[in-house]
Amino acid sequence: MPKRIVIVGGGAGGTISANLLARNLYRELVRGEVVINMITNTPEHIYQPGFLYIVFDKIRPNEIIRQQKDLLDPHINLFIDPAKKIDRENNVVITESGKEYPYDYLIVATGSKTVPEEIPGLKEGGHMFYTLEDAKKLRDALREFKGGRVVITVGVPHKCPVAPLEITFMLYDYFKEKNMLDNVELFYTYPINRLHALEPVSNWAVPQFEKRGIKYEVMFNMETIDPEKKIIYSMEGTELNYDLLIAVPPHSGAKVIEESGMGDKGWVPTDKRTLHAEGYDNIYVIGDTTNLPISKAGSTAHFEADVVAERLSIELLEGKSSVEYDGKVVCFVETGFDEATYVWFNYDTPPNPTPPSRMLHWMKLGYNRLYWLSARGIL
Ligand SMILES: Cc1cc2nc3c(=O)[nH]c(=O)nc-3n(C[C@H](O)[C@H](O)[C@H](O)COP(=O)(O)OP(=O)(O)OC[C@H]3O[C@@H](n4cnc5c(N)ncnc54)[C@H](O)[C@@H]3O)c2cc1C
């Protein structure tokens, strides 16, 4: 009987871990001693950081989409059939079509999704850029925008914590290029008492905002939006009028997680070092869907996938593994159209943003292309 590895979710974390496992376990796969089954809910794989560039017409949608089957090692079995229930007591994943996928080891990588419906009026009155459709709509709205107050507001929790800063800096350069800065007020809001969750990033961002004349209000948690009056109301009792509202909506994890009783709002309680689902040594959790107190980011998913693939391969080939995740996250942060900064941090080391440079911007653009190598487990 082969050892069965099931991976649920074919995004960044699921795809990288699957390909790394296929490489580490090549002989065992060929001999039929190990089987890797990936269950995901869409045939397309979308590179989400590309949405920022879609907004500003700097990338075409087809550049950020690949067929999932083309990204996977041929030894991995791909099933496009959303997982409906994960039965941890019987070690089986049941899909929407009613099929059952028993596992010896399970990797959960179902990511996160936006839930704008949690904020009344947001879908009707605001723009977003966290899905391809939303990014295209915002791009079209910007093309029509004649000037006024642009409010950028942020819900919690959300993935890619630096994206709200990036879009603000890119909007500044966009309006500068269009000679509209005299006619546009950029207004950024953030839900805690500083500009970013990570204090060193916030301290770095303050002079960047001041240099550009970007206004801001902190301790602002969007509660409702009145699309007719174009006003956003905060839970703290303040309100802001806007001409264009750009929101990062709150997120939740996948429905299957909550419906399987694996975690509130779809976030799975996860061991911060081993990445085991708490209480289950044969279940690993990767990426946005963990409940870990670190950035929900593609780089997080990537570094976690490295650890899980390594641990699982060693467990299968040699017994117990001592490889652990140290909380590493790396982000290139656009500070406009032609410069970027860079942060890396882990559980023990805080981030320390470097001065923005053109080289870092080109590195971010370079990685956008190289992502497809990362997904294949090559980079
Ligand atoms: C605008 C934007 C900018 C970003 N910029 C950056 C950046 O610069 N750097 C960075 O590191 N990160 C960035 N990110 C974040 C990054 O894209 C995510 O954190 C990363 O994709 C998370 O990987 P994941 O594998 O956890 O989830 P995902 O990549 O979202 O994959 C989850 C997968 O699970 C599948 N799935 C969901 N439910 C089911 C189900 N029931 N059954 C089967 N499959 C299911 C989904 O279809 C999807 O394929 C950005 C994100 C956005 C939106």
mmCIF file of N, CA and C in Angstrom, residues 162 165 169 200-208 211-212 330-336 339-345 350-364:
data_model
loop_
_atom_site.group_PDB
_atom_site.id
_atom_site.type_symbol
_atom_site.label_atom_id
_atom_site.label_comp_id
_atom_site.label_asym_id
_atom_site.label_seq_id
_atom_site.Cartn_x
_atom_site.Cartn_y
_atom_site.Cartn_z
ATOM 1 N N VAL A 162 1.682 44.711 3.241
ATOM 2 C CA VAL A 162 2.306 45.913 2.673
ATOM 3 C C VAL A 162 1.546 46.445 1.462
ATOM 4 N N LEU A 165 0.114 50.036 1.575
ATOM 5 C CA LEU A 165 1.129 51.087 1.413
ATOM 6 C C LEU A 165 1.552 51.175 -0.049
ATOM 7 N N PHE A 169 1.449 54.532 -2.554
ATOM 8 C CA PHE A 169 2.610 55.139 -3.216
ATOM 9 C C PHE A 169 2.449 55.091 -4.746
ATOM 10 N N PRO A 200 8.464 48.998 12.824
ATOM 11 C CA PRO A 200 9.550 49.590 12.029
ATOM 12 C C PRO A 200 9.075 50.010 10.621
ATOM 13 N N VAL A 201 8.129 49.255 10.056
ATOM 14 C CA VAL A 201 7.608 49.628 8.731
ATOM 15 C C VAL A 201 6.787 50.907 8.851
ATOM 16 N N SER A 202 6.017 51.017 9.929
ATOM 17 C CA SER A 202 5.238 52.227 10.150
ATOM 18 C C SER A 202 6.169 53.433 10.321
ATOM 19 N N ASN A 203 7.216 53.274 11.140
ATOM 20 C CA ASN A 203 8.144 54.389 11.354
ATOM 21 C C ASN A 203 8.806 54.823 10.054
ATOM 22 N N TRP A 204 9.092 53.826 9.204
ATOM 23 C CA TRP A 204 9.699 54.135 7.903
ATOM 24 C C TRP A 204 8.693 54.863 6.989
ATOM 25 N N ALA A 205 7.416 54.466 7.096
ATOM 26 C CA ALA A 205 6.406 55.007 6.160
ATOM 27 C C ALA A 205 6.027 56.463 6.469
ATOM 28 N N VAL A 206 6.107 56.865 7.749
ATOM 29 C CA VAL A 206 5.643 58.221 8.110
ATOM 30 C C VAL A 206 6.351 59.306 7.268
ATOM 31 N N PRO A 207 7.701 59.351 7.258
ATOM 32 C CA PRO A 207 8.336 60.400 6.429
ATOM 33 C C PRO A 207 8.057 60.239 4.933
ATOM 34 N N GLN A 208 7.830 58.979 4.504
ATOM 35 C CA GLN A 208 7.499 58.766 3.075
ATOM 36 C C GLN A 208 6.155 59.421 2.754
ATOM 37 N N LYS A 211 6.614 63.349 2.946
ATOM 38 C CA LYS A 211 7.326 63.858 1.766
ATOM 39 C C LYS A 211 6.370 64.069 0.586
ATOM 40 N N ARG A 212 5.380 63.197 0.501
ATOM 41 C CA ARG A 212 4.448 63.251 -0.635
ATOM 42 C C ARG A 212 3.162 64.004 -0.305
ATOM 43 N N VAL A 330 9.747 37.589 3.546
ATOM 44 C CA VAL A 330 10.526 38.541 2.746
ATOM 45 C C VAL A 330 9.566 39.294 1.836
ATOM 46 N N CYS A 331 9.686 40.612 1.774
ATOM 47 C CA CYS A 331 8.789 41.373 0.876
ATOM 48 C C CYS A 331 9.534 42.513 0.204
ATOM 49 N N PHE A 332 9.351 42.615 -1.098
ATOM 50 C CA PHE A 332 9.734 43.828 -1.813
ATOM 51 C C PHE A 332 8.511 44.737 -1.776
ATOM 52 N N VAL A 333 8.722 46.006 -1.423
ATOM 53 C CA VAL A 333 7.579 46.915 -1.243
ATOM 54 C C VAL A 333 7.716 48.065 -2.233
ATOM 55 N N GLU A 334 6.811 48.136 -3.197
ATOM 56 C CA GLU A 334 6.852 49.237 -4.168
ATOM 57 C C GLU A 334 6.631 50.561 -3.446
ATOM 58 N N THR A 335 7.496 51.565 -3.739
ATOM 59 C CA THR A 335 7.267 52.885 -3.158
ATOM 60 C C THR A 335 6.880 53.875 -4.265
ATOM 61 N N GLY A 336 6.380 53.334 -5.350
ATOM 62 C CA GLY A 336 5.979 54.161 -6.484
ATOM 63 C C GLY A 336 6.158 53.334 -7.740
ATOM 64 N N GLU A 339 10.602 52.854 -7.795
ATOM 65 C CA GLU A 339 11.470 52.518 -6.666
ATOM 66 C C GLU A 339 10.735 51.570 -5.716
ATOM 67 N N ALA A 340 11.522 50.826 -4.951
ATOM 68 C CA ALA A 340 10.924 49.906 -3.965
ATOM 69 C C ALA A 340 11.874 49.783 -2.785
ATOM 70 N N THR A 341 11.318 49.331 -1.655
ATOM 71 C CA THR A 341 12.171 48.972 -0.530
ATOM 72 C C THR A 341 12.031 47.463 -0.297
ATOM 73 N N TYR A 342 12.708 46.968 0.738
ATOM 74 C CA TYR A 342 12.764 45.532 0.956
ATOM 75 C C TYR A 342 12.754 45.269 2.450
ATOM 76 N N VAL A 343 11.937 44.326 2.876
ATOM 77 C CA VAL A 343 11.977 43.944 4.295
ATOM 78 C C VAL A 343 12.078 42.425 4.413
ATOM 79 N N TRP A 344 12.838 41.991 5.380
ATOM 80 C CA TRP A 344 12.770 40.583 5.762
ATOM 81 C C TRP A 344 12.752 40.532 7.287
ATOM 82 N N PHE A 345 12.078 39.540 7.813
ATOM 83 C CA PHE A 345 12.010 39.396 9.269
ATOM 84 C C PHE A 345 11.634 37.956 9.584
ATOM 85 N N PRO A 350 13.124 41.776 13.951
ATOM 86 C CA PRO A 350 12.128 42.678 13.359
ATOM 87 C C PRO A 350 12.567 43.164 11.975
ATOM 88 N N PRO A 351 11.628 43.658 11.166
ATOM 89 C CA PRO A 351 12.014 44.162 9.831
ATOM 90 C C PRO A 351 12.783 45.465 9.946
ATOM 91 N N ASN A 352 13.560 45.759 8.907
ATOM 92 C CA ASN A 352 14.344 46.993 8.899
ATOM 93 C C ASN A 352 14.350 47.504 7.458
ATOM 94 N N PRO A 353 13.296 48.259 7.051
ATOM 95 C CA PRO A 353 13.196 48.651 5.629
ATOM 96 C C PRO A 353 14.428 49.421 5.165
ATOM 97 N N THR A 354 14.905 49.061 3.982
ATOM 98 C CA THR A 354 16.080 49.735 3.423
ATOM 99 C C THR A 354 15.618 50.991 2.677
ATOM 100 N N PRO A 355 16.541 51.940 2.412
ATOM 101 C CA PRO A 355 16.122 53.105 1.610
ATOM 102 C C PRO A 355 15.618 52.634 0.241
ATOM 103 N N PRO A 356 14.518 53.226 -0.262
ATOM 104 C CA PRO A 356 13.994 52.806 -1.567
ATOM 105 C C PRO A 356 15.033 52.997 -2.669
ATOM 106 N N SER A 357 15.025 52.091 -3.633
ATOM 107 C CA SER A 357 15.955 52.230 -4.758
ATOM 108 C C SER A 357 15.320 51.655 -6.026
ATOM 109 N N ARG A 358 15.887 52.078 -7.147
ATOM 110 C CA ARG A 358 15.431 51.532 -8.438
ATOM 111 C C ARG A 358 15.760 50.053 -8.540
ATOM 112 N N MET A 359 16.928 49.684 -7.989
ATOM 113 C CA MET A 359 17.340 48.284 -8.109
ATOM 114 C C MET A 359 16.319 47.364 -7.431
ATOM 115 N N LEU A 360 15.830 47.771 -6.247
ATOM 116 C CA LEU A 360 14.861 46.927 -5.538
ATOM 117 C C LEU A 360 13.546 46.837 -6.308
ATOM 118 N N HIS A 361 13.195 47.939 -6.963
ATOM 119 C CA HIS A 361 11.991 47.909 -7.801
ATOM 120 C C HIS A 361 12.156 46.897 -8.935
ATOM 121 N N TRP A 362 13.338 46.913 -9.566
ATOM 122 C CA TRP A 362 13.567 45.966 -10.663
ATOM 123 C C TRP A 362 13.630 44.533 -10.150
ATOM 124 N N MET A 363 14.091 44.390 -8.913
ATOM 125 C CA MET A 363 14.106 43.034 -8.336
ATOM 126 C C MET A 363 12.675 42.550 -8.114
ATOM 127 N N LYS A 364 11.800 43.468 -7.680
ATOM 128 C CA LYS A 364 10.398 43.062 -7.490
ATOM 129 C C LYS A 364 9.796 42.657 -8.842
#
